[in-house]
Short mmCIF file of C-alpha atoms in Angstrom, two decimals:
data_model
loop_
_atom_site.label_atom_id
_atom_site.label_comp_id
_atom_site.label_asym_id
_atom_site.label_seq_id
_atom_site.Cartn_x
_atom_site.Cartn_y
_atom_site.Cartn_z
CA MET A 11 50.86 -22.48 -59.24
CA VAL A 12 47.19 -23.35 -59.71
CA CYS A 13 46.13 -26.96 -59.27
CA GLY A 14 42.90 -28.65 -59.29
CA MET A 15 41.42 -32.14 -58.67
CA ILE A 16 40.80 -34.45 -61.70
CA LEU A 17 39.37 -37.61 -62.29
CA ASN A 18 41.34 -38.64 -65.28
CA ILE A 19 42.48 -37.37 -68.85
CA GLN A 20 40.69 -39.25 -71.86
CA ARG A 21 42.73 -39.02 -75.29
CA HIS A 22 41.47 -39.31 -78.54
CA SER A 23 37.85 -38.86 -77.78
CA VAL A 24 35.09 -38.77 -80.27
CA HIS A 25 32.18 -38.17 -78.23
CA ASP A 26 32.68 -35.07 -76.20
CA GLY A 27 32.24 -32.36 -79.07
CA PRO A 28 33.26 -31.90 -82.47
CA GLY A 29 36.42 -33.47 -84.16
CA LEU A 30 39.06 -35.84 -82.14
CA ARG A 31 39.31 -34.51 -78.68
CA THR A 32 41.17 -34.85 -75.24
CA THR A 33 38.94 -34.67 -72.34
CA VAL A 34 39.85 -33.69 -68.89
CA PHE A 35 37.32 -34.82 -66.42
CA PHE A 36 37.21 -32.63 -63.33
CA LYS A 37 36.35 -34.21 -59.93
CA GLY A 38 33.43 -32.52 -57.77
CA CYS A 39 29.82 -31.71 -58.60
CA PRO A 40 27.22 -29.58 -56.62
CA LEU A 41 24.64 -32.13 -58.26
CA ARG A 42 23.39 -35.54 -56.80
CA CYS A 43 21.82 -36.95 -59.69
CA ARG A 44 19.91 -40.29 -58.54
CA TRP A 45 21.09 -41.64 -61.85
CA CYS A 46 24.48 -40.58 -62.09
CA CYS A 47 26.78 -43.03 -64.00
CA ASN A 48 29.97 -41.65 -62.46
CA PRO A 49 29.31 -41.42 -58.90
CA GLU A 50 33.15 -41.16 -58.46
CA SER A 51 32.97 -37.68 -59.92
CA GLN A 52 30.73 -36.23 -57.33
CA ASN A 53 32.88 -35.88 -54.22
CA TYR A 54 35.34 -33.18 -54.47
CA LYS A 55 38.17 -35.11 -52.51
CA GLN A 56 40.04 -38.22 -53.70
CA GLU A 57 38.30 -41.68 -52.90
CA PHE A 58 39.08 -45.22 -53.31
CA LEU A 59 36.94 -47.80 -55.15
CA TYR A 60 36.81 -51.17 -53.92
CA VAL A 61 36.49 -54.10 -56.29
CA LYS A 62 35.59 -57.18 -54.03
CA ALA A 63 35.63 -59.71 -56.93
CA ARG A 64 39.50 -58.83 -57.07
CA CYS A 65 40.41 -58.90 -53.44
CA ILE A 66 42.28 -61.94 -52.11
CA GLN A 67 42.22 -61.27 -48.51
CA CYS A 68 46.26 -61.04 -48.21
CA GLY A 69 45.70 -58.11 -45.72
CA ALA A 70 48.32 -56.09 -47.44
CA CYS A 71 46.36 -52.88 -47.54
CA GLU A 72 45.85 -53.01 -43.89
CA SER A 73 49.30 -53.77 -43.10
CA VAL A 74 50.62 -50.37 -44.52
CA CYS A 75 47.96 -48.22 -43.43
CA PRO A 76 49.25 -45.56 -40.72
CA GLU A 77 45.86 -44.70 -39.54
CA ASN A 78 44.38 -48.26 -39.29
CA ALA A 79 41.70 -46.86 -41.68
CA CYS A 80 41.65 -49.80 -44.14
CA GLN A 81 39.68 -53.04 -42.98
CA GLU A 82 39.38 -55.75 -45.52
CA GLY A 83 39.67 -53.40 -48.49
CA ARG A 84 37.08 -50.94 -47.10
CA ILE A 85 38.37 -47.23 -46.22
CA ASP A 86 36.91 -45.49 -43.16
CA PRO A 87 36.64 -42.01 -44.43
CA LEU A 88 36.68 -40.47 -41.03
CA GLN A 89 40.04 -42.07 -40.42
CA CYS A 90 41.49 -42.03 -43.77
CA LYS A 91 44.19 -39.19 -44.51
CA ASN A 92 44.35 -40.08 -48.27
CA CYS A 93 47.84 -40.97 -48.36
CA GLY A 94 47.17 -43.72 -51.18
CA LEU A 95 49.63 -46.55 -49.31
CA CYS A 96 46.76 -49.07 -49.24
CA ALA A 97 45.90 -48.71 -53.24
CA GLY A 98 49.65 -48.90 -53.90
CA GLU A 99 50.27 -52.04 -51.93
CA CYS A 100 47.21 -53.89 -53.32
CA TYR A 101 48.91 -55.82 -56.32
CA ALA A 102 45.51 -57.47 -56.79
CA GLY A 103 44.20 -54.54 -58.10
CA ALA A 104 41.16 -54.42 -55.81
CA LEU A 105 41.66 -51.02 -54.47
CA LYS A 106 41.73 -47.99 -56.74
CA ARG A 107 42.36 -44.44 -55.88
CA VAL A 108 40.29 -42.02 -57.81
CA GLY A 109 41.31 -38.14 -58.04
CA ARG A 110 44.38 -36.57 -58.13
CA MET A 111 45.61 -33.18 -57.66
CA VAL A 112 47.35 -31.70 -60.85
CA SER A 113 48.79 -28.60 -61.93
CA VAL A 114 47.72 -26.72 -65.22
CA SER A 115 51.20 -27.54 -66.83
CA GLN A 116 50.82 -31.34 -66.02
CA VAL A 117 47.46 -31.27 -68.01
CA MET A 118 48.95 -29.30 -70.85
CA ASP A 119 51.65 -31.85 -71.15
CA GLU A 120 49.17 -34.50 -71.78
CA ILE A 121 47.06 -32.26 -74.02
CA LEU A 122 49.88 -31.37 -76.13
CA LYS A 123 50.74 -34.84 -76.84
CA ASP A 124 47.21 -34.99 -78.99
CA GLU A 125 47.63 -31.43 -80.58
CA GLY A 126 48.71 -33.02 -83.87
CA TYR A 127 45.53 -34.97 -84.04
CA TYR A 128 43.17 -31.91 -83.53
CA GLU A 129 42.87 -30.92 -87.04
CA SER A 130 40.49 -27.85 -87.77
CA SER A 131 37.48 -29.33 -85.39
CA GLY A 132 39.31 -30.96 -82.68
CA GLY A 133 40.50 -29.74 -79.22
CA VAL A 134 40.17 -30.14 -75.45
CA THR A 135 36.85 -30.62 -73.70
CA VAL A 136 36.56 -29.86 -70.12
CA SER A 137 34.02 -32.36 -68.40
CA GLY A 138 33.15 -33.59 -64.86
CA GLY A 139 31.86 -33.62 -62.35
CA GLU A 140 31.30 -29.84 -62.83
CA ALA A 141 33.99 -27.93 -64.20
CA PHE A 142 33.08 -24.55 -63.14
CA ALA A 143 33.17 -25.90 -59.58
CA GLN A 144 37.01 -25.31 -59.91
CA PRO A 145 36.76 -21.87 -61.44
CA GLU A 146 40.25 -20.71 -61.13
CA PHE A 147 41.62 -23.93 -62.24
CA LEU A 148 39.21 -24.06 -65.16
CA LYS A 149 39.97 -20.47 -66.25
CA GLU A 150 44.02 -20.84 -66.34
CA LEU A 151 43.49 -24.56 -68.27
CA LEU A 152 41.37 -22.76 -70.75
CA LYS A 153 43.80 -19.92 -71.30
CA ALA A 154 46.61 -22.22 -71.41
CA CYS A 155 44.90 -24.06 -74.19
CA LYS A 156 44.11 -20.65 -76.14
CA ARG A 157 47.80 -19.80 -75.99
CA GLU A 158 48.31 -22.90 -78.18
CA GLN A 159 45.17 -22.03 -80.28
CA ILE A 160 43.47 -25.21 -79.17
CA HIS A 161 39.89 -25.31 -79.43
CA THR A 162 38.03 -25.30 -76.01
CA LEU A 163 34.55 -26.78 -74.89
CA VAL A 164 33.37 -27.04 -71.56
CA GLU A 165 30.48 -29.26 -70.44
CA THR A 166 28.28 -27.76 -67.38
CA CYS A 167 25.29 -28.62 -65.27
CA GLY A 168 24.66 -25.12 -64.97
CA TYR A 169 24.51 -24.94 -61.16
CA PHE A 170 27.47 -22.86 -60.06
CA ASP A 171 28.18 -19.33 -58.90
CA TRP A 172 28.43 -16.87 -62.17
CA LYS A 173 30.46 -14.40 -60.52
CA LYS A 174 33.08 -16.70 -59.89
CA GLY A 175 32.50 -18.83 -63.32
CA LYS A 176 32.05 -15.97 -65.81
CA GLU A 177 36.00 -15.21 -66.09
CA ALA A 178 36.75 -18.81 -67.05
CA ALA A 179 33.64 -18.98 -69.45
CA VAL A 180 35.31 -16.14 -71.41
CA TRP A 181 37.98 -18.49 -72.49
CA ALA A 182 35.62 -21.38 -73.66
CA ASP A 183 34.84 -21.49 -77.42
CA ARG A 184 31.64 -23.76 -76.79
CA ILE A 185 29.54 -24.54 -74.01
CA TYR A 186 27.39 -28.06 -73.58
CA PHE A 187 24.85 -26.99 -71.25
CA ASP A 188 22.75 -29.82 -69.38
CA ILE A 189 19.02 -29.79 -68.72
CA LYS A 190 17.79 -32.57 -66.21
CA HIS A 191 14.12 -32.02 -65.74
CA GLY A 192 11.45 -29.90 -66.31
CA ASP A 193 10.49 -27.76 -63.28
CA ASP A 194 11.95 -27.23 -59.84
CA GLU A 195 10.21 -30.10 -58.17
CA GLY A 196 11.78 -32.44 -60.59
CA TYR A 197 15.01 -30.93 -60.20
CA ARG A 198 15.11 -31.09 -56.55
CA THR A 199 13.81 -34.72 -56.47
CA TYR A 200 16.32 -35.95 -58.91
CA THR A 201 19.34 -33.81 -58.61
CA GLY A 202 18.99 -32.35 -55.26
CA VAL A 203 19.28 -28.65 -56.27
CA SER A 204 16.93 -26.03 -57.61
CA ILE A 205 16.34 -25.19 -61.46
CA LYS A 206 16.38 -21.57 -60.83
CA LEU A 207 20.21 -21.05 -60.59
CA VAL A 208 20.53 -23.34 -63.86
CA LEU A 209 18.17 -21.48 -65.76
CA HIS A 210 19.73 -17.97 -64.68
CA ASN A 211 23.24 -19.43 -65.86
CA LEU A 212 21.57 -20.60 -69.32
CA ARG A 213 20.22 -17.02 -69.87
CA ARG A 214 23.67 -15.79 -69.14
CA PHE A 215 25.33 -17.88 -71.65
CA LEU A 216 23.16 -17.12 -74.08
CA ALA A 217 23.19 -13.25 -73.79
CA SER A 218 27.04 -13.30 -74.04
CA GLU A 219 26.49 -14.83 -77.55
CA LYS A 220 28.65 -17.70 -76.68
CA SER A 221 28.07 -20.94 -78.81
CA VAL A 222 25.80 -23.12 -76.61
CA THR A 223 24.51 -26.77 -77.22
CA VAL A 224 21.72 -27.85 -74.81
CA ARG A 225 22.20 -31.61 -73.68
CA ILE A 226 19.43 -33.41 -72.20
CA PRO A 227 19.80 -37.22 -70.42
CA ILE A 228 17.05 -39.11 -71.35
CA VAL A 229 15.91 -41.44 -68.50
CA LYS A 230 13.12 -43.75 -68.58
CA GLY A 231 10.91 -43.63 -65.68
CA CYS A 232 12.28 -39.98 -64.63
CA ASN A 233 12.12 -37.47 -67.23
CA SER A 234 10.90 -39.21 -70.66
CA ASP A 235 7.48 -38.67 -70.47
CA GLU A 236 5.81 -36.18 -72.75
CA LYS A 237 4.68 -33.86 -69.70
CA THR A 238 8.13 -33.45 -68.69
CA MET A 239 9.38 -33.03 -72.02
CA GLU A 240 6.82 -30.65 -72.99
CA LYS A 241 7.98 -28.60 -69.59
CA MET A 242 11.79 -28.84 -70.89
CA ALA A 243 10.84 -27.50 -74.26
CA ALA A 244 8.99 -24.63 -72.81
CA LEU A 245 11.93 -23.71 -70.49
CA LEU A 246 14.29 -23.78 -73.47
CA HIS A 247 11.92 -21.24 -75.15
CA ALA A 248 11.41 -19.22 -72.25
CA CYS A 249 15.27 -18.50 -72.12
CA GLY A 250 15.33 -17.91 -75.70
CA TYR A 251 17.27 -20.94 -76.60
CA GLN A 252 17.13 -21.76 -80.48
CA GLY A 253 19.91 -24.11 -80.74
CA PRO A 254 20.23 -28.13 -81.17
CA VAL A 255 19.15 -30.45 -78.40
CA HIS A 256 21.39 -33.38 -78.02
CA LEU A 257 19.59 -36.38 -76.42
CA LEU A 258 21.68 -38.81 -74.38
CA PRO A 259 20.20 -42.39 -73.40
CA TYR A 260 20.50 -43.26 -69.87
CA HIS A 261 22.62 -46.37 -69.06
CA ALA A 262 23.20 -48.08 -65.79
CA TYR A 263 26.90 -49.25 -66.51
CA GLY A 264 28.08 -47.31 -63.76
CA SER A 265 25.56 -48.70 -60.92
CA VAL A 266 28.39 -51.12 -59.88
CA LYS A 267 30.69 -48.13 -58.68
CA TYR A 268 28.23 -47.19 -56.04
CA GLU A 269 28.82 -50.49 -54.15
CA GLN A 270 32.65 -50.01 -54.93
CA LEU A 271 32.44 -46.74 -53.32
CA GLY A 272 30.40 -48.11 -50.24
CA ARG A 273 27.21 -46.33 -51.32
CA ARG A 274 23.74 -47.47 -52.38
CA TYR A 275 22.51 -46.66 -56.04
CA GLY A 276 19.46 -44.63 -55.54
CA CYS A 277 17.54 -44.84 -58.65
CA GLU A 278 15.96 -48.07 -59.18
CA GLU A 279 13.18 -46.76 -61.42
CA ALA A 280 15.66 -45.49 -63.97
CA LYS A 281 15.45 -47.50 -67.34
CA ARG A 282 17.51 -47.23 -70.44
CA PRO A 283 15.10 -46.03 -73.15
CA SER A 284 15.14 -48.05 -76.38
CA GLY A 285 16.07 -46.93 -79.88
CA GLU A 286 12.69 -46.13 -80.73
CA GLU A 287 11.95 -44.31 -77.49
CA MET A 288 14.76 -42.17 -78.14
CA LYS A 289 13.59 -41.47 -81.83
CA THR A 290 10.08 -40.58 -80.21
CA CYS A 291 11.78 -37.89 -77.95
CA ALA A 292 13.69 -36.42 -81.07
CA SER A 293 10.45 -36.00 -82.93
CA PHE A 294 8.80 -34.62 -80.04
CA PHE A 295 11.62 -31.73 -79.76
CA GLY A 296 11.63 -31.54 -83.53
CA ARG A 297 8.09 -30.50 -83.33
CA LYS A 298 8.75 -27.84 -80.77
CA GLY A 299 11.28 -26.24 -83.24
CA PHE A 300 14.65 -27.92 -82.17
CA GLU A 301 17.04 -29.70 -84.15
CA ALA A 302 17.33 -33.02 -82.01
CA VAL A 303 20.32 -35.25 -82.35
CA CYS A 304 20.34 -38.72 -80.43
CA TYR A 305 23.66 -40.15 -79.14
CA GLY A 306 24.39 -43.55 -77.86
#
């Protein structure tokens, strides 16, 4: 039985592809985007969020922890065995477990509850984290969807081993492909990885004649200046991409999650672009020959 680590399954989604969709969020990502709004999606293992404002200091979590890993709501990752007893005992809701192992059949049970709503344009979107970081689980899930004649879309950062991911990619009807910055230095600064593998995989998807849509997070202070956008447009042209460019405005809603995970938010320079600034970005890509679509 093939199993995988997921964050959650979001039903009746209208923002993750065409039509009404069920979005399956995989847990684990090879990138460490400094502006990431879902830091709980980065680690491949189960984690715990601690919401300090809800904690009533009752000590229930500490009393049930067999490893003495829980102290006042904070989990010591070196001692924790991920049994989840602390979160289960926290009736105040201060401790929340994020991430769970599931089988393909368990995910399909949820997907099939929405099947009647998909009609001609909807379907299933697999997001993350990074979906291709769990290639075998992704492949089997996509295959199961195709057996039910359900449209499939995979969102990817593009940073994965093509040899391991290509068998899963075959079963995807559509790909949403993220581009984060305009050169290797920018990628290393803001994501922690090189852009080279990302561009190689974009070219591979385009060569396979897969339906691909490029998406760019617009982060004021990081990648929204004209010089960086010029580089991103040039990269897309060099890869032979001629499709639409979806522009997604940065938001800081997830910054509080870093504190809840016991981590520091590492992109203080990031700002949300205004509506006018988003229109300016869209106009720029439009002048470069791309159909630019703004979201958010």
